[in-house]
Short mmCIF file of C-alpha atoms in Angstrom, two decimals:
data_model
loop_
_atom_site.label_atom_id
_atom_site.label_comp_id
_atom_site.label_asym_id
_atom_site.label_seq_id
_atom_site.Cartn_x
_atom_site.Cartn_y
_atom_site.Cartn_z
CA MET A 10 -23.82 54.81 -60.21
CA SER A 11 -21.62 57.64 -59.02
CA PRO A 12 -18.04 57.12 -57.87
CA LYS A 13 -18.93 58.64 -54.51
CA LYS A 14 -21.52 55.92 -53.79
CA ILE A 15 -19.09 53.15 -54.79
CA ASP A 16 -16.49 54.44 -52.35
CA LYS A 17 -19.00 54.52 -49.49
CA SER A 18 -20.19 50.94 -50.13
CA SER A 19 -16.61 49.68 -50.20
CA PHE A 20 -15.87 51.45 -46.91
CA ASP A 21 -18.95 49.89 -45.24
CA LYS A 22 -17.90 46.41 -46.30
CA GLN A 23 -14.37 46.97 -45.00
CA ASN A 24 -15.73 48.28 -41.72
CA ARG A 25 -18.01 45.26 -41.29
CA LYS A 26 -15.09 42.87 -41.91
CA SER A 27 -12.99 44.64 -39.29
CA LYS A 28 -15.82 44.45 -36.76
CA ASN A 29 -16.38 40.73 -37.50
CA ARG A 30 -12.66 40.03 -37.11
CA ALA A 31 -12.58 41.90 -33.80
CA ALA A 32 -15.65 39.98 -32.62
CA GLU A 33 -14.00 36.68 -33.59
CA ILE A 34 -10.85 37.58 -31.68
CA ALA A 35 -12.93 38.66 -28.69
CA ASN A 36 -14.92 35.41 -28.84
CA THR A 37 -11.70 33.39 -29.03
CA PHE A 38 -10.28 35.14 -25.99
CA GLU A 39 -13.59 34.70 -24.18
CA TRP A 40 -13.55 30.96 -24.98
CA LEU A 41 -9.93 30.61 -23.87
CA ILE A 42 -10.61 32.47 -20.63
CA THR A 43 -13.71 30.36 -20.00
CA ALA A 44 -11.78 27.17 -20.73
CA PHE A 45 -8.98 28.30 -18.42
CA ILE A 46 -11.45 29.07 -15.63
CA LEU A 47 -13.24 25.74 -16.10
CA ALA A 48 -9.90 23.89 -16.13
CA PHE A 49 -8.82 25.75 -13.00
CA VAL A 50 -12.11 24.97 -11.25
CA PHE A 51 -11.93 21.33 -12.39
CA ARG A 52 -8.37 21.02 -11.13
CA ALA A 53 -9.08 22.78 -7.85
CA PHE A 54 -12.35 21.09 -6.96
CA VAL A 55 -12.93 17.98 -9.10
CA MET A 56 -9.82 16.14 -10.27
CA GLU A 57 -6.10 16.75 -10.29
CA ALA A 58 -3.08 14.87 -11.60
CA PHE A 59 -0.27 13.91 -9.18
CA ARG A 60 3.07 12.19 -9.63
CA ILE A 61 4.22 9.55 -7.14
CA PRO A 62 7.63 10.72 -5.82
CA THR A 63 8.66 7.81 -3.55
CA GLY A 64 8.21 4.06 -3.16
CA SER A 65 6.22 4.05 0.08
CA MET A 66 3.15 2.67 -1.74
CA ALA A 67 5.01 0.16 -3.96
CA ASP A 68 4.09 -2.00 -5.72
CA THR A 69 0.56 -0.56 -5.77
CA LEU A 70 1.96 2.81 -6.84
CA MET A 71 5.61 3.30 -7.73
CA GLY A 72 7.96 6.22 -7.44
CA ALA A 73 11.06 6.50 -9.62
CA HIS A 74 12.34 2.96 -10.12
CA PHE A 75 14.38 0.52 -12.14
CA ARG A 76 12.23 -1.70 -14.34
CA LEU A 77 13.84 -5.15 -14.20
CA ALA A 78 13.48 -8.69 -15.49
CA CYS A 79 15.51 -11.43 -13.84
CA ARG A 80 18.37 -12.52 -16.11
CA GLN A 81 17.85 -16.09 -14.96
CA CYS A 82 14.13 -16.85 -14.68
CA GLY A 83 12.69 -13.86 -16.57
CA TYR A 84 10.40 -12.76 -13.73
CA LYS A 85 9.60 -9.03 -13.99
CA TYR A 86 9.92 -6.80 -10.94
CA ASN A 87 10.76 -3.23 -9.94
CA TYR A 88 13.45 -1.79 -7.69
CA GLY A 89 13.14 1.68 -6.16
CA PHE A 90 15.49 4.49 -7.17
CA VAL A 91 16.54 6.73 -4.27
CA PRO A 92 18.40 9.87 -5.41
CA SER A 93 20.34 10.30 -2.16
CA GLU A 94 22.12 6.98 -2.74
CA PHE A 95 23.51 8.50 -5.95
CA ARG A 96 24.31 11.87 -4.33
CA LEU A 97 21.46 13.55 -6.17
CA PRO A 98 18.85 15.97 -4.78
CA ASP A 99 15.53 14.53 -3.62
CA ASP A 100 12.89 13.90 -6.27
CA THR A 101 15.48 13.75 -9.06
CA VAL A 102 15.10 11.39 -12.01
CA PRO A 103 18.31 11.28 -14.09
CA ALA A 104 17.87 11.39 -17.85
CA GLY A 105 20.56 8.86 -18.74
CA ASN A 106 21.57 5.45 -17.48
CA VAL A 107 22.77 5.03 -13.90
CA PRO A 108 24.50 2.11 -12.11
CA LEU A 109 22.09 -0.58 -10.95
CA PRO A 110 22.27 -1.46 -7.22
CA VAL A 111 22.23 -5.04 -5.99
CA THR A 112 18.74 -6.56 -6.13
CA ARG A 113 17.25 -10.00 -5.54
CA CYS A 114 14.70 -11.68 -7.80
CA PRO A 115 11.49 -12.16 -5.78
CA ASN A 116 10.83 -15.45 -7.57
CA CYS A 117 14.04 -17.48 -8.00
CA GLY A 118 16.07 -15.61 -5.36
CA ARG A 119 18.95 -14.84 -7.70
CA TYR A 120 21.39 -12.05 -6.79
CA PRO A 121 25.07 -11.44 -7.67
CA SER A 122 27.38 -13.66 -5.64
CA GLN A 123 30.42 -11.38 -5.89
CA LEU A 124 30.97 -7.73 -6.79
CA LYS A 125 33.93 -5.41 -7.05
CA CYS A 126 33.63 -2.22 -5.02
CA ARG A 127 34.06 0.75 -7.37
CA ALA A 128 35.44 2.94 -4.60
CA CYS A 129 38.16 0.84 -2.96
CA GLY A 130 38.52 -1.91 -5.56
CA ILE A 131 38.16 -4.94 -3.29
CA ALA A 132 36.11 -7.96 -4.30
CA VAL A 133 33.07 -8.30 -2.05
CA ARG A 134 31.31 -11.62 -1.73
CA MET A 135 27.60 -10.93 -1.45
CA ASN A 136 25.70 -12.33 1.51
CA TRP A 137 22.61 -10.33 2.29
CA GLN A 138 22.18 -12.25 5.54
CA GLN A 139 25.33 -10.67 6.97
CA ASN A 140 24.73 -6.99 6.21
CA ASP A 141 24.16 -4.45 8.95
CA PRO A 142 20.55 -4.77 10.21
CA ASN A 143 20.57 -1.30 11.79
CA SER A 144 21.59 0.46 8.61
CA ASN A 145 19.15 2.93 7.10
CA SER A 146 20.84 2.42 3.73
CA ARG A 147 18.74 1.63 0.70
CA THR A 148 21.46 -0.55 -0.87
CA ALA A 149 23.99 -3.20 0.09
CA ARG A 150 27.34 -1.65 1.01
CA CYS A 151 31.00 -2.54 0.88
CA GLN A 152 32.19 -3.88 4.24
CA ARG A 153 35.42 -1.81 4.03
CA CYS A 154 34.47 1.67 2.77
CA ARG A 155 30.66 1.48 3.25
CA ARG A 156 30.02 2.77 -0.27
CA PRO A 157 26.94 1.40 -2.05
CA LEU A 158 27.68 -1.71 -4.10
CA MET A 159 26.58 -1.69 -7.72
CA THR A 160 26.24 -4.58 -10.14
CA GLY A 161 28.34 -2.97 -12.89
CA GLU A 162 25.27 -2.80 -15.10
CA GLU A 163 23.73 0.55 -16.02
CA MET A 164 20.04 1.12 -16.66
CA PRO A 165 17.60 3.99 -17.18
CA VAL A 166 15.39 5.12 -14.31
CA ALA A 167 11.64 4.99 -14.92
CA ASN A 168 9.50 7.88 -13.69
CA GLY A 169 6.99 7.46 -10.90
CA ASP A 170 3.35 6.68 -11.68
CA ARG A 171 1.12 9.62 -12.53
CA ILE A 172 -2.35 9.36 -11.09
CA LEU A 173 -5.69 11.13 -11.13
CA VAL A 174 -7.08 12.12 -7.75
CA LEU A 175 -10.76 12.78 -7.17
CA LYS A 176 -10.78 15.90 -5.03
CA CYS A 177 -13.40 17.14 -2.58
CA ILE A 178 -15.12 13.74 -2.63
CA TYR A 179 -14.76 13.47 1.14
CA GLN A 180 -16.85 16.60 1.58
CA PHE A 181 -19.81 14.60 0.29
CA ILE A 182 -19.11 11.01 1.37
CA GLU A 183 -17.24 9.50 4.29
CA PRO A 184 -13.75 8.11 3.63
CA LYS A 185 -13.62 4.34 3.46
CA ARG A 186 -11.07 2.01 4.98
CA TRP A 187 -8.48 0.76 2.45
CA ASP A 188 -8.96 3.83 0.22
CA VAL A 189 -5.72 5.18 -1.22
CA ILE A 190 -5.87 8.84 -0.23
CA VAL A 191 -3.92 12.03 -0.89
CA PHE A 192 -3.59 14.35 2.10
CA LYS A 193 -1.51 17.22 3.36
CA ASN A 194 1.37 16.01 5.50
CA PRO A 195 0.31 17.21 8.98
CA PRO A 196 3.80 18.37 10.14
CA GLU A 197 4.42 20.02 6.73
CA PRO A 198 1.06 20.95 5.17
CA THR A 199 2.67 22.33 2.00
CA ILE A 200 3.63 18.76 1.03
CA ASN A 201 1.11 16.21 -0.25
CA TYR A 202 1.41 12.57 0.87
CA ILE A 203 -0.29 9.46 -0.46
CA LYS A 204 -1.02 6.41 1.74
CA ARG A 205 -3.69 3.82 2.38
CA LEU A 206 -6.42 4.73 4.86
CA ILE A 207 -6.46 2.24 7.72
CA GLY A 208 -8.14 3.81 10.76
CA LEU A 209 -11.34 5.88 10.98
CA PRO A 210 -12.46 8.37 13.66
CA GLY A 211 -13.28 6.79 17.03
CA GLU A 212 -11.60 3.46 16.27
CA SER A 213 -8.88 1.67 18.19
CA ILE A 214 -6.14 0.52 15.76
CA GLN A 215 -3.41 -2.05 16.42
CA ILE A 216 -0.94 -3.92 14.23
CA ILE A 217 -0.47 -7.53 15.40
CA ASP A 218 1.73 -9.98 13.48
CA GLY A 219 1.37 -7.90 10.33
CA ASP A 220 -2.44 -7.71 10.43
CA ILE A 221 -4.70 -4.75 11.17
CA TYR A 222 -7.02 -4.99 14.17
CA VAL A 223 -9.91 -2.57 14.65
CA ASP A 224 -11.41 -2.46 18.14
CA GLY A 225 -9.76 -5.81 18.89
CA GLN A 226 -11.08 -7.60 15.77
CA ILE A 227 -9.02 -8.48 12.71
CA CYS A 228 -9.78 -6.28 9.71
CA ARG A 229 -10.17 -8.13 6.42
CA LYS A 230 -9.46 -6.64 3.02
CA PRO A 231 -12.04 -6.53 0.21
CA PRO A 232 -11.27 -9.08 -2.56
CA LYS A 233 -9.95 -6.67 -5.20
CA ILE A 234 -7.65 -4.97 -2.72
CA GLN A 235 -6.53 -8.32 -1.34
CA ASN A 236 -5.55 -9.46 -4.84
CA GLU A 237 -3.52 -6.28 -5.37
CA LEU A 238 -1.65 -6.69 -2.10
CA LEU A 239 -0.59 -10.32 -2.62
CA MET A 240 3.17 -10.69 -3.16
CA PRO A 241 5.02 -13.50 -4.95
CA VAL A 242 7.01 -16.09 -3.04
CA TYR A 243 7.50 -18.58 -5.88
CA ASP A 244 6.08 -19.16 -9.36
CA ASN A 245 7.06 -22.51 -10.89
CA ASP A 246 6.49 -21.19 -14.42
CA TYR A 247 9.64 -19.04 -14.06
CA GLN A 248 12.73 -21.22 -13.70
CA PRO A 249 16.39 -20.26 -14.21
CA VAL A 250 17.86 -20.96 -17.62
CA ARG A 251 21.31 -21.49 -16.04
CA PRO A 252 20.70 -23.04 -12.61
CA ASP A 253 24.42 -23.71 -12.05
CA ASP A 254 25.41 -20.09 -12.72
CA GLY A 255 25.14 -17.44 -10.03
CA SER A 256 23.74 -17.37 -6.53
CA PHE A 257 20.15 -18.25 -5.64
CA ASN A 258 19.61 -17.40 -1.98
CA GLY A 259 23.25 -18.26 -1.40
CA HIS A 260 23.43 -21.55 -3.33
CA LEU A 261 22.88 -23.14 -6.72
CA TRP A 262 19.25 -23.31 -7.82
CA GLN A 263 17.15 -26.37 -7.05
CA GLN A 264 13.44 -27.11 -7.37
CA PRO A 265 12.11 -25.90 -3.99
CA PHE A 266 9.25 -28.41 -3.90
CA LYS A 267 10.48 -31.75 -2.48
CA ASN A 268 8.92 -35.18 -2.15
CA VAL A 269 8.17 -36.35 1.38
CA GLY A 270 8.95 -39.99 2.23
CA ASP A 271 7.86 -42.40 -0.50
CA SER A 272 5.96 -39.76 -2.43
CA LYS A 273 5.81 -40.48 -6.16
CA TRP A 274 5.46 -36.97 -7.60
CA VAL A 275 7.64 -36.37 -10.69
CA ILE A 276 8.92 -32.78 -10.36
CA ALA A 277 12.17 -32.84 -12.37
CA ASP A 278 11.07 -33.84 -15.85
CA SER A 279 13.55 -32.12 -18.20
CA SER A 280 11.02 -32.15 -21.05
CA SER A 281 8.45 -30.15 -19.02
CA PRO A 282 10.10 -28.76 -15.85
CA THR A 283 7.15 -26.54 -14.95
CA ILE A 284 4.73 -29.51 -14.74
CA PHE A 285 4.27 -31.83 -11.74
CA ARG A 286 2.96 -35.34 -12.48
CA LEU A 287 1.68 -38.15 -10.28
CA ASP A 288 0.80 -41.76 -11.09
CA SER A 289 -0.06 -43.66 -7.92
CA PRO A 290 -2.81 -45.86 -6.44
CA ALA A 291 -5.94 -43.92 -5.55
CA ASP A 292 -5.57 -44.80 -1.86
CA GLN A 293 -1.94 -43.65 -1.55
CA ILE A 294 -1.44 -40.01 -0.51
CA ASN A 295 1.71 -38.44 -1.97
CA THR A 296 3.03 -35.20 -0.50
CA LEU A 297 5.24 -32.37 -1.76
CA VAL A 298 6.61 -29.77 0.68
CA TYR A 299 7.97 -26.34 -0.21
CA ASP A 300 11.51 -26.13 1.21
CA THR A 301 12.37 -22.59 2.35
CA SER A 302 16.03 -23.52 2.81
CA ILE A 303 16.20 -23.82 -0.98
CA GLY A 304 13.58 -21.42 -2.33
CA ASN A 305 12.51 -17.97 -1.15
CA ASN A 306 11.30 -18.03 2.43
CA PHE A 307 8.13 -16.46 3.81
CA LYS A 308 9.71 -13.32 5.26
CA ALA A 309 8.09 -9.96 4.59
CA THR A 310 10.66 -8.86 2.02
CA TYR A 311 10.03 -6.49 -0.87
CA ALA A 312 11.86 -6.78 -4.19
CA TYR A 313 11.37 -3.00 -4.48
CA ASP A 314 13.54 -2.40 -1.38
CA ASN A 315 17.17 -2.97 -0.47
CA ILE A 316 18.37 -6.49 0.30
CA ASN A 317 20.36 -5.20 3.27
CA THR A 318 17.80 -6.23 5.87
CA TYR A 319 16.07 -9.24 4.28
CA SER A 320 17.14 -11.76 6.88
CA TYR A 321 15.75 -9.59 9.69
CA MET A 322 12.26 -9.27 8.26
CA PRO A 323 9.47 -11.09 10.15
CA ASN A 324 7.75 -14.23 8.90
CA CYS A 325 4.47 -13.75 7.08
CA SER A 326 2.16 -16.68 7.79
CA ASP A 327 -0.79 -15.51 5.66
CA LEU A 328 -0.30 -17.46 2.44
CA MET A 329 -2.06 -18.53 -0.73
CA VAL A 330 -1.29 -21.44 -3.09
CA ARG A 331 -2.80 -21.82 -6.53
CA PHE A 332 -2.35 -24.13 -9.51
CA GLU A 333 -4.29 -25.94 -12.21
CA SER A 334 -5.06 -29.63 -11.79
CA ARG A 335 -5.98 -32.26 -14.36
CA SER A 336 -6.99 -35.76 -13.33
CA ALA A 337 -6.73 -38.67 -15.75
CA ASP A 338 -9.43 -40.60 -13.87
CA SER A 339 -12.10 -40.02 -11.25
CA GLN A 340 -10.42 -42.02 -8.49
CA GLY A 341 -7.77 -39.61 -7.27
CA SER A 342 -7.74 -36.61 -4.94
CA ILE A 343 -5.85 -33.32 -4.80
CA GLY A 344 -5.27 -30.90 -1.93
CA VAL A 345 -3.17 -28.19 -0.27
CA ALA A 346 -1.99 -27.81 3.33
CA LEU A 347 -1.01 -24.49 4.93
CA SER A 348 0.24 -24.15 8.49
CA LYS A 349 0.01 -21.11 10.77
CA TYR A 350 1.34 -20.92 14.34
CA GLY A 351 1.89 -24.69 14.28
CA THR A 352 -1.67 -25.57 13.26
CA ASN A 353 -1.98 -27.35 9.92
CA TYR A 354 -4.99 -26.59 7.72
CA LYS A 355 -5.81 -28.96 4.86
CA ALA A 356 -8.16 -28.43 1.94
CA TRP A 357 -8.76 -31.14 -0.64
CA ILE A 358 -11.11 -32.62 -3.20
CA LYS A 359 -12.15 -36.19 -2.54
CA ALA A 360 -12.85 -38.69 -5.30
CA SER A 361 -16.43 -38.79 -4.00
CA GLY A 362 -16.91 -35.18 -5.13
CA GLU A 363 -16.57 -33.36 -1.81
CA MET A 364 -14.56 -30.28 -0.86
CA VAL A 365 -13.23 -30.67 2.69
CA ILE A 366 -11.30 -28.40 5.06
CA THR A 367 -9.71 -29.77 8.24
CA LYS A 368 -7.25 -28.59 10.87
CA ASN A 369 -4.65 -30.45 12.90
CA LYS A 370 -2.98 -29.06 16.00
CA ASP A 371 0.31 -30.49 17.29
CA GLY A 372 0.01 -33.71 15.27
CA GLY A 373 -3.27 -34.80 16.81
CA GLN A 374 -6.43 -35.98 15.13
CA ASP A 375 -7.77 -34.05 12.12
CA GLU A 376 -10.75 -31.88 13.01
CA GLU A 377 -13.18 -31.31 10.17
CA LEU A 378 -14.15 -27.66 9.81
CA ASP A 379 -16.48 -27.81 6.81
CA ARG A 380 -17.34 -29.79 3.67
CA LYS A 381 -19.35 -29.32 0.50
CA SER A 382 -20.53 -31.66 -2.26
CA ILE A 383 -19.75 -30.59 -5.82
CA ASP A 384 -19.84 -31.95 -9.36
CA LEU A 385 -16.34 -33.03 -10.40
CA PRO A 386 -15.06 -32.12 -13.88
CA ALA A 387 -14.80 -34.94 -16.41
CA ALA A 388 -11.58 -36.95 -16.49
CA GLY A 389 -8.92 -35.09 -18.46
CA LYS A 390 -10.43 -31.65 -17.81
CA THR A 391 -8.38 -28.96 -16.05
CA ALA A 392 -9.70 -27.16 -12.98
CA PRO A 393 -8.10 -24.23 -11.09
CA VAL A 394 -7.29 -24.88 -7.42
CA LYS A 395 -6.67 -22.17 -4.83
CA PHE A 396 -6.30 -22.33 -1.06
CA ALA A 397 -5.64 -19.26 1.09
CA ASN A 398 -5.21 -18.72 4.81
CA ILE A 399 -5.40 -14.92 5.12
CA ASP A 400 -6.78 -12.65 7.86
CA HIS A 401 -8.01 -15.60 9.96
CA ARG A 402 -10.09 -16.97 7.13
CA LEU A 403 -9.65 -20.12 5.01
CA ILE A 404 -10.82 -19.90 1.40
CA PHE A 405 -10.73 -23.02 -0.78
CA GLU A 406 -11.67 -22.77 -4.45
CA TYR A 407 -11.93 -25.57 -6.98
CA GLY A 408 -13.26 -24.81 -10.42
CA GLY A 409 -16.15 -22.44 -9.84
CA GLU A 410 -16.88 -23.73 -6.33
CA LYS A 411 -15.80 -22.11 -3.06
CA LEU A 412 -15.65 -23.25 0.56
CA THR A 413 -14.94 -20.71 3.31
CA VAL A 414 -14.15 -21.17 7.01
CA ASP A 415 -14.01 -18.21 9.42
CA LEU A 416 -11.40 -18.92 12.11
CA GLY A 417 -12.56 -16.06 14.31
CA ARG A 418 -11.70 -12.39 14.39
CA ASP A 419 -10.10 -11.94 17.78
CA GLN A 420 -6.33 -12.05 18.25
CA GLU A 421 -6.15 -15.80 18.80
CA GLY A 422 -8.77 -16.78 16.24
CA ALA A 423 -6.09 -18.68 14.32
CA GLY A 424 -4.43 -19.92 17.50
CA LYS A 425 -1.99 -18.46 19.95
CA ILE A 426 0.25 -16.03 18.07
CA ALA A 427 3.74 -17.47 17.50
CA GLU A 428 5.60 -15.22 15.08
CA ASP A 429 8.77 -17.30 15.31
CA ILE A 430 7.12 -20.42 13.84
CA GLU A 431 7.69 -20.49 10.09
CA PRO A 432 4.61 -21.48 8.08
CA ARG A 433 4.63 -24.59 5.89
CA VAL A 434 3.20 -25.27 2.43
CA GLU A 435 2.34 -28.74 1.12
CA ILE A 436 0.63 -30.10 -1.99
CA PHE A 437 -0.74 -33.63 -1.75
CA GLY A 438 -2.72 -35.98 -3.96
CA SER A 439 -3.39 -39.49 -5.22
CA GLY A 440 -4.23 -41.18 -8.52
CA LYS A 441 -3.13 -39.85 -11.91
CA LEU A 442 -2.67 -36.08 -11.75
CA THR A 443 -0.98 -33.30 -13.68
CA LEU A 444 -0.36 -29.90 -12.03
CA SER A 445 0.64 -26.71 -13.84
CA HIS A 446 1.05 -22.99 -13.08
CA ILE A 447 2.00 -23.71 -9.45
CA SER A 448 2.61 -20.57 -7.41
CA ILE A 449 2.76 -19.32 -3.81
CA PHE A 450 1.89 -15.82 -2.62
CA ARG A 451 1.98 -14.06 0.72
CA ASP A 452 -0.23 -11.32 2.09
CA ILE A 453 0.94 -7.79 2.87
CA HIS A 454 2.61 -7.73 6.30
CA TYR A 455 2.69 -4.46 8.26
CA THR A 456 6.06 -4.37 10.02
CA LYS A 457 6.63 -3.13 13.56
CA GLU A 458 10.31 -2.14 13.42
CA LYS A 459 11.37 0.99 11.60
CA TYR A 460 14.75 -0.35 10.55
CA ALA A 461 14.79 -4.15 10.46
CA ASN A 462 16.24 -5.38 13.76
CA SER A 463 16.31 -1.94 15.42
CA TYR A 464 13.54 -2.78 17.94
CA GLU A 465 12.22 0.76 17.47
CA HIS A 466 8.49 0.07 17.58
CA GLY A 467 6.04 2.57 16.19
CA ARG A 468 2.58 3.77 17.04
CA ALA A 469 -0.35 1.29 17.15
CA ILE A 470 1.96 -1.68 17.70
CA GLU A 471 2.69 -2.32 21.36
CA ASN A 472 -0.62 -0.76 22.37
CA PRO A 473 -3.82 0.14 20.51
CA PHE A 474 -3.93 3.66 19.09
CA VAL A 475 -7.32 5.28 19.67
CA LEU A 476 -8.44 7.87 17.13
CA GLY A 477 -10.48 10.87 18.14
CA LYS A 478 -13.12 12.81 16.28
CA ASP A 479 -12.08 13.70 12.72
CA GLU A 480 -8.78 11.80 13.08
CA PHE A 481 -7.57 9.22 10.55
CA PHE A 482 -4.66 6.74 10.54
CA VAL A 483 -2.70 5.86 7.38
CA LEU A 484 -0.06 3.30 6.38
CA GLY A 485 2.04 2.72 3.27
CA ASP A 486 1.73 -0.52 1.26
CA ASN A 487 5.55 -0.76 1.23
CA SER A 488 5.49 -1.16 4.99
CA PRO A 489 9.24 -1.52 5.74
CA ASN A 490 9.96 1.62 3.73
CA SER A 491 7.09 3.96 4.53
CA GLU A 492 7.16 7.10 6.66
CA ASP A 493 3.56 6.95 7.84
CA GLY A 494 1.34 7.26 10.91
CA ARG A 495 3.46 4.76 12.84
CA TRP A 496 6.53 7.00 12.82
CA TRP A 497 5.51 10.67 12.70
CA ASN A 498 7.22 12.31 15.66
CA ARG A 499 5.92 15.85 15.23
CA ALA A 500 2.49 17.29 15.88
CA GLY A 501 0.49 18.48 12.90
CA VAL A 502 0.49 22.17 12.07
CA ALA A 503 -2.92 23.78 12.55
CA ASN A 504 -4.33 27.16 11.56
CA LYS A 505 -3.39 30.14 13.69
CA GLY A 506 -5.09 30.09 17.06
CA LEU A 507 -6.04 26.39 16.87
CA PRO A 508 -4.36 23.59 18.83
CA GLU A 509 -1.84 21.38 17.04
CA TYR A 510 -3.00 18.12 15.50
CA ARG A 511 -2.05 14.96 17.36
CA GLU A 512 1.06 13.07 16.29
CA GLY A 513 0.35 10.11 14.03
CA THR A 514 -3.04 11.32 12.81
CA VAL A 515 -4.36 12.93 9.64
CA PRO A 516 -7.06 15.53 10.43
CA ARG A 517 -10.19 15.54 8.32
CA ASN A 518 -9.55 19.01 6.92
CA TYR A 519 -6.16 17.83 5.54
CA LEU A 520 -7.76 15.21 3.28
CA VAL A 521 -7.22 16.21 -0.36
CA GLY A 522 -8.95 13.40 -2.21
CA LYS A 523 -9.10 9.79 -3.29
CA ALA A 524 -6.62 8.25 -5.75
CA LEU A 525 -8.66 7.01 -8.67
CA PHE A 526 -6.64 5.97 -11.72
CA VAL A 527 -3.05 5.50 -12.91
CA TYR A 528 -3.30 7.37 -16.19
CA TRP A 529 0.42 7.42 -17.03
CA PRO A 530 2.57 4.63 -15.62
CA SER A 531 6.26 5.09 -16.36
CA GLY A 532 6.47 5.14 -20.14
CA PHE A 533 9.03 3.70 -22.53
CA LYS A 534 11.78 5.55 -24.37
CA PRO A 535 11.71 5.37 -28.19
CA PHE A 536 15.48 4.73 -28.09
CA ALA A 537 18.11 4.33 -25.38
CA ASP A 538 19.54 7.87 -25.33
CA PHE A 539 16.18 9.65 -25.47
CA PRO A 540 15.68 11.59 -22.20
CA LEU A 541 11.94 10.97 -21.72
CA GLY A 542 9.68 7.92 -21.66
CA ILE A 543 7.07 9.23 -24.08
CA ILE A 544 5.65 5.90 -25.26
CA PRO A 545 2.68 5.10 -23.00
CA ASN A 546 2.74 1.90 -20.95
CA ILE A 547 -0.88 1.08 -21.72
CA GLY A 548 -0.82 -2.34 -20.05
CA ARG A 549 -0.12 -0.74 -16.65
CA MET A 550 -2.90 1.86 -16.80
CA ARG A 551 -5.31 0.80 -14.08
CA LEU A 552 -7.91 1.70 -11.51
CA ILE A 553 -6.82 2.21 -7.91
CA TYR A 554 -9.25 0.21 -5.82
CA GLY A 555 -10.74 1.56 -2.63
CA GLY A 556 -12.31 -0.23 0.29
CA SER A 557 -15.21 -0.36 2.67
CA ASN A 558 -16.00 0.95 6.10
CA GLY A 559 -16.60 -2.54 7.39
CA THR A 560 -14.02 -4.82 8.91
CA GLU A 561 -13.88 -7.11 5.91
#
């Protein structure tokens, strides 16, 4: 073989390698460009990630917030972080610890009884019932210098939830009531908002005593959404470890359930304080009442918001009680009573094996609304009990059985509206009973004043708000702290040459998509001084439930 031929073969091999390498690089760039285009198309038309900047949808979706656990009872809750209260620009999340404002535990009612103002140095005795109701402040303030009061404790600020939004879905299907939607803010279309969809085109919407009415009929929430929107009033499993230390709604802590008359319930057993026990004759009814002068009341307060206006919030009379009951024999009975507008509704299990619901108006005779025969569990077996009076509907559950009574869907279906009458909660029973995991919840309550006792009523409150073609109405789940369709005072910006969009409405072509999943709740920091919460909070990853186009 000649040297000349060897040189040519070596050159051909080198040339082929160079061409292959160039083709590989070209293929890599082609793949990257294709992936970029697909990602861009996916983001633009299919799904996009958003971060929640504010607390208007709390606690369903949270903006930047303090992640808290009550130092007394251990109950976990969140409190919103508002940058302006710390003289920071909007949408700022500080990397380090910041002073914690005054908060109140939504379960035991504990809040600091006295603080020292950092600005003027005076000692301020805390009484959230005496703060300025017309203040737009997010925190309690010193009565002398009006600076925000802080607890003296410093904590990190957790980032807002990050969610996935299904885009363009509303080009193919109609939006559904109770969906959590992302849309362009009509007065400022460059800004995206997120709220819950309440009103659909052509409907007449009105907020009455915290409930939503569509065309004059109360609008009921689907079960999964209803469960998400329930808020704690009291959970007996969480009790203060130092009941004589600190302030619980302005006083020392006491068990808020009280015996009525000669009732024989044992509710203060030091060996098991979270358990209620009864040992009485089968024909003697024994009653416990929840005392709102001791425990949290039924006002539409939010642990996420400032305590400055708590005492001015309206009563919420849509309540639910649940617990677990164990009977030592088959002779006793167990039940719950909930009142609304002065009418008392009772639901109980008779020893004969019947579920019964009655109502009593103004102390008259009980009127039976419905009953159902069931198989009682064996003596000594535990059964869950739940009774709810929500959206003009009574739902009584015992074990796996359910009894439902529809009170009617017009405005006075549950009686003549009397917002000033505080609801009442009772638990009653006979025989030998043991109750555990006792808790009270209230429904979401859409408020009608913008700032507590300001008497500034919004849209769809005094009068029905009628939506036109392609118009939608939205509200925030954190109703006292949501800038939504009730309060928009500017017309929506439309394309050039088109008329402006009506105040208070979201036009169809401003719908961005449906919130689908919380893929990154505020994470945890690996250590205190680390600037980012990079450890995923897997337990809070969750679906965001939507609704239906019906009225329930």
